PDB file of C-alpha atoms in Angstrom:
ATOM      1  CA  THR A 405      -0.704  71.372-130.807  1.00 56.00           C
ATOM      2  CA  PRO A 406       2.204  69.457-129.304  1.00 53.00           C
ATOM      3  CA  PRO A 407       1.500  67.097-126.396  1.00 51.00           C
ATOM      4  CA  PRO A 408       2.346  68.395-122.915  1.00 49.00           C
ATOM      5  CA  THR A 409       5.873  67.668-121.757  1.00 52.00           C
ATOM      6  CA  THR A 410       4.804  66.844-118.224  1.00 46.00           C
ATOM      7  CA  PRO A 411       2.062  64.361-117.454  1.00 43.00           C
ATOM      8  CA  PRO A 412      -0.936  65.725-115.557  1.00 42.00           C
ATOM      9  CA  PRO A 413      -0.766  65.249-111.773  1.00 43.00           C
ATOM     10  CA  THR A 414      -2.386  62.151-110.361  1.00 40.00           C
ATOM     11  CA  THR A 415      -3.652  61.462-106.883  1.00 37.00           C
ATOM     12  CA  PRO A 416      -1.644  58.648-105.312  1.00 35.00           C
ATOM     13  CA  PRO A 417      -3.605  55.825-103.704  1.00 35.00           C
ATOM     14  CA  PRO A 418      -3.659  55.660 -99.903  1.00 36.00           C
ATOM     15  CA  THR A 419      -0.471  54.124 -98.595  1.00 36.00           C
ATOM     16  CA  GLY A 420      -2.041  52.295 -95.681  1.00 38.00           C
ATOM     17  CA  GLU A 421       0.730  53.311 -93.313  1.00 45.00           C
ATOM     18  CA  PRO A 422       0.511  51.279 -90.108  1.00 43.00           C
ATOM     19  CA  GLY A 423       0.123  53.225 -86.910  1.00 58.00           C
ATOM     20  CA  THR A 424      -2.156  55.967 -88.166  1.00 86.00           C
ATOM     21  CA  CYS A 425      -5.679  56.684 -87.029  1.00 96.00           C
ATOM     22  CA  ALA A 426      -8.076  59.617 -86.941  1.00 97.00           C
ATOM     23  CA  ALA A 427     -10.307  60.863 -84.112  1.00 98.00           C
ATOM     24  CA  THR A 428     -13.441  62.964 -84.558  1.00 98.00           C
ATOM     25  CA  TYR A 429     -15.475  64.561 -81.754  1.00 98.00           C
ATOM     26  CA  ARG A 430     -19.182  65.350 -81.635  1.00 98.00           C
ATOM     27  CA  THR A 431     -21.456  66.648 -78.905  1.00 98.00           C
ATOM     28  CA  ILE A 432     -24.364  64.281 -78.244  1.00 98.00           C
ATOM     29  CA  ASN A 433     -26.318  66.377 -75.738  1.00 98.00           C
ATOM     30  CA  THR A 434     -25.979  69.437 -73.514  1.00 97.00           C
ATOM     31  CA  TRP A 435     -27.770  70.537 -70.360  1.00 97.00           C
ATOM     32  CA  PRO A 436     -27.209  73.309 -67.838  1.00 97.00           C
ATOM     33  CA  GLY A 437     -23.830  72.554 -66.279  1.00 97.00           C
ATOM     34  CA  GLY A 438     -22.891  69.549 -68.391  1.00 98.00           C
ATOM     35  CA  PHE A 439     -22.736  67.693 -71.677  1.00 98.00           C
ATOM     36  CA  GLN A 440     -22.198  64.313 -73.327  1.00 98.00           C
ATOM     37  CA  GLY A 441     -19.513  63.872 -75.972  1.00 98.00           C
ATOM     38  CA  GLU A 442     -18.510  61.078 -78.299  1.00 99.00           C
ATOM     39  CA  VAL A 443     -15.243  60.452 -80.136  1.00 98.00           C
ATOM     40  CA  THR A 444     -15.033  58.214 -83.192  1.00 98.00           C
ATOM     41  CA  VAL A 445     -11.660  56.542 -83.702  1.00 98.00           C
ATOM     42  CA  ALA A 446     -11.172  55.487 -87.320  1.00 98.00           C
ATOM     43  CA  ASN A 447      -8.547  53.292 -88.921  1.00 97.00           C
ATOM     44  CA  ASN A 448      -8.212  54.765 -92.409  1.00 92.00           C
ATOM     45  CA  THR A 449      -5.364  52.441 -93.356  1.00 92.00           C
ATOM     46  CA  ALA A 450      -5.128  49.120 -95.161  1.00 93.00           C
ATOM     47  CA  THR A 451      -3.771  47.305 -92.088  1.00 94.00           C
ATOM     48  CA  THR A 452      -5.137  46.389 -88.659  1.00 95.00           C
ATOM     49  CA  LEU A 453      -4.334  48.775 -85.805  1.00 95.00           C
ATOM     50  CA  ASN A 454      -3.321  47.053 -82.581  1.00 96.00           C
ATOM     51  CA  GLY A 455      -4.343  49.652 -80.023  1.00 97.00           C
ATOM     52  CA  TRP A 456      -5.002  53.384 -80.158  1.00 98.00           C
ATOM     53  CA  THR A 457      -4.614  56.461 -77.985  1.00 98.00           C
ATOM     54  CA  VAL A 458      -6.571  59.698 -78.335  1.00 98.00           C
ATOM     55  CA  GLY A 459      -5.425  62.990 -76.875  1.00 98.00           C
ATOM     56  CA  LEU A 460      -7.761  65.939 -76.418  1.00 98.00           C
ATOM     57  CA  THR A 461      -7.850  69.201 -74.506  1.00 98.00           C
ATOM     58  CA  LEU A 462     -10.934  70.170 -72.536  1.00 98.00           C
ATOM     59  CA  ALA A 463     -11.816  73.837 -72.193  1.00 97.00           C
ATOM     60  CA  SER A 464     -11.375  75.635 -68.888  1.00 97.00           C
ATOM     61  CA  GLY A 465     -14.172  74.644 -66.504  1.00 97.00           C
ATOM     62  CA  GLN A 466     -14.877  71.314 -68.219  1.00 98.00           C
ATOM     63  CA  ALA A 467     -14.222  68.018 -66.384  1.00 98.00           C
ATOM     64  CA  ILE A 468     -14.995  64.427 -67.374  1.00 99.00           C
ATOM     65  CA  SER A 469     -17.398  62.789 -64.911  1.00 98.00           C
ATOM     66  CA  SER A 470     -17.582  59.352 -66.513  1.00 99.00           C
ATOM     67  CA  LEU A 471     -16.147  57.705 -69.625  1.00 99.00           C
ATOM     68  CA  TRP A 472     -16.988  54.431 -71.350  1.00 99.00           C
ATOM     69  CA  SER A 473     -15.403  52.272 -74.057  1.00 99.00           C
ATOM     70  CA  GLY A 474     -11.966  53.639 -73.211  1.00 99.00           C
ATOM     71  CA  ILE A 475      -9.544  54.219 -70.332  1.00 99.00           C
ATOM     72  CA  ASN A 476      -8.785  57.833 -69.525  1.00 98.00           C
ATOM     73  CA  THR A 477      -5.800  59.461 -67.878  1.00 98.00           C
ATOM     74  CA  GLY A 478      -6.853  62.818 -66.506  1.00 98.00           C
ATOM     75  CA  THR A 479     -10.274  64.449 -66.326  1.00 98.00           C
ATOM     76  CA  THR A 480      -9.483  68.128 -66.964  1.00 98.00           C
ATOM     77  CA  GLY A 481      -7.256  70.043 -69.345  1.00 98.00           C
ATOM     78  CA  SER A 482      -5.139  67.670 -71.417  1.00 98.00           C
ATOM     79  CA  VAL A 483      -6.757  64.211 -71.319  1.00 98.00           C
ATOM     80  CA  THR A 484      -5.538  60.937 -72.826  1.00 98.00           C
ATOM     81  CA  VAL A 485      -7.896  58.057 -73.640  1.00 99.00           C
ATOM     82  CA  ARG A 486      -6.629  54.660 -74.701  1.00 98.00           C
ATOM     83  CA  ASN A 487      -8.614  51.728 -76.004  1.00 98.00           C
ATOM     84  CA  ALA A 488     -10.436  49.324 -73.733  1.00 98.00           C
ATOM     85  CA  ALA A 489      -9.473  45.630 -73.875  1.00 97.00           C
ATOM     86  CA  TYR A 490     -12.295  44.865 -76.315  1.00 98.00           C
ATOM     87  CA  ASN A 491     -11.953  47.697 -78.883  1.00 98.00           C
ATOM     88  CA  GLY A 492      -8.221  48.138 -79.441  1.00 96.00           C
ATOM     89  CA  ASN A 493      -7.828  46.069 -82.598  1.00 96.00           C
ATOM     90  CA  LEU A 494      -9.342  47.958 -85.508  1.00 97.00           C
ATOM     91  CA  ALA A 495      -9.454  46.224 -88.875  1.00 97.00           C
ATOM     92  CA  ALA A 496      -8.638  48.192 -92.016  1.00 95.00           C
ATOM     93  CA  ASN A 497     -11.182  50.980 -92.571  1.00 95.00           C
ATOM     94  CA  ALA A 498     -13.013  50.132 -89.318  1.00 97.00           C
ATOM     95  CA  SER A 499     -13.945  52.483 -86.488  1.00 98.00           C
ATOM     96  CA  THR A 500     -15.034  52.449 -82.860  1.00 98.00           C
ATOM     97  CA  THR A 501     -16.331  55.078 -80.448  1.00 99.00           C
ATOM     98  CA  PHE A 502     -15.918  56.092 -76.841  1.00 99.00           C
ATOM     99  CA  GLY A 503     -18.146  58.464 -74.963  1.00 99.00           C
ATOM    100  CA  PHE A 504     -18.145  60.582 -71.856  1.00 99.00           C
ATOM    101  CA  THR A 505     -20.193  62.914 -69.733  1.00 99.00           C
ATOM    102  CA  ALA A 506     -18.613  66.058 -68.399  1.00 98.00           C
ATOM    103  CA  THR A 507     -19.383  69.055 -66.264  1.00 98.00           C
ATOM    104  CA  GLY A 508     -19.029  72.537 -67.674  1.00 97.00           C
ATOM    105  CA  ASP A 509     -20.235  74.342 -70.765  1.00 94.00           C
ATOM    106  CA  GLY A 510     -20.740  71.949 -73.667  1.00 93.00           C
ATOM    107  CA  ALA A 511     -20.770  74.758 -76.245  1.00 93.00           C
ATOM    108  CA  THR A 512     -16.976  74.566 -76.510  1.00 95.00           C
ATOM    109  CA  ALA A 513     -15.780  71.343 -78.124  1.00 95.00           C
ATOM    110  CA  PRO A 514     -12.518  69.754 -76.965  1.00 97.00           C
ATOM    111  CA  GLY A 515      -9.525  70.894 -78.983  1.00 96.00           C
ATOM    112  CA  ASN A 516      -6.160  69.500 -80.064  1.00 96.00           C
ATOM    113  CA  ILE A 517      -7.648  66.085 -80.848  1.00 97.00           C
ATOM    114  CA  THR A 518      -5.000  63.576 -81.879  1.00 97.00           C
ATOM    115  CA  CYS A 519      -4.965  59.842 -82.505  1.00 98.00           C
ATOM    116  CA  THR A 520      -1.947  57.561 -82.446  1.00 96.00           C
ATOM    117  CA  SER A 521      -1.436  53.833 -82.652  1.00 94.00           C
ATOM    118  CA  PRO A 522       1.642  51.853 -81.625  1.00 85.00           C
TER     119      PRO A 522
END
């Protein structure tokens, strides 16, 4: 049989674009009227990130009571969390976490989670 005229597709290696990060949420604990959440911020690139910002949307009735390892703007609805002074620089393929406690039903995870880096 003749060889194929087009080479088989290959998966390109990661490009390591600066300024990209990923954020993943998980619920740590729930109790009547509240919950504890944690967000992992990962640098999946080949370069160091110099600062990060996570956006997330809390469900109706949820409100952040306290937050650590980050600086939040807003406590209900659309919330923005930026790095603290000590965890903003993420080496290639490194990650960090921030956590929070909130009032409201913890059965609904925050939505619209985004991560950006300058």
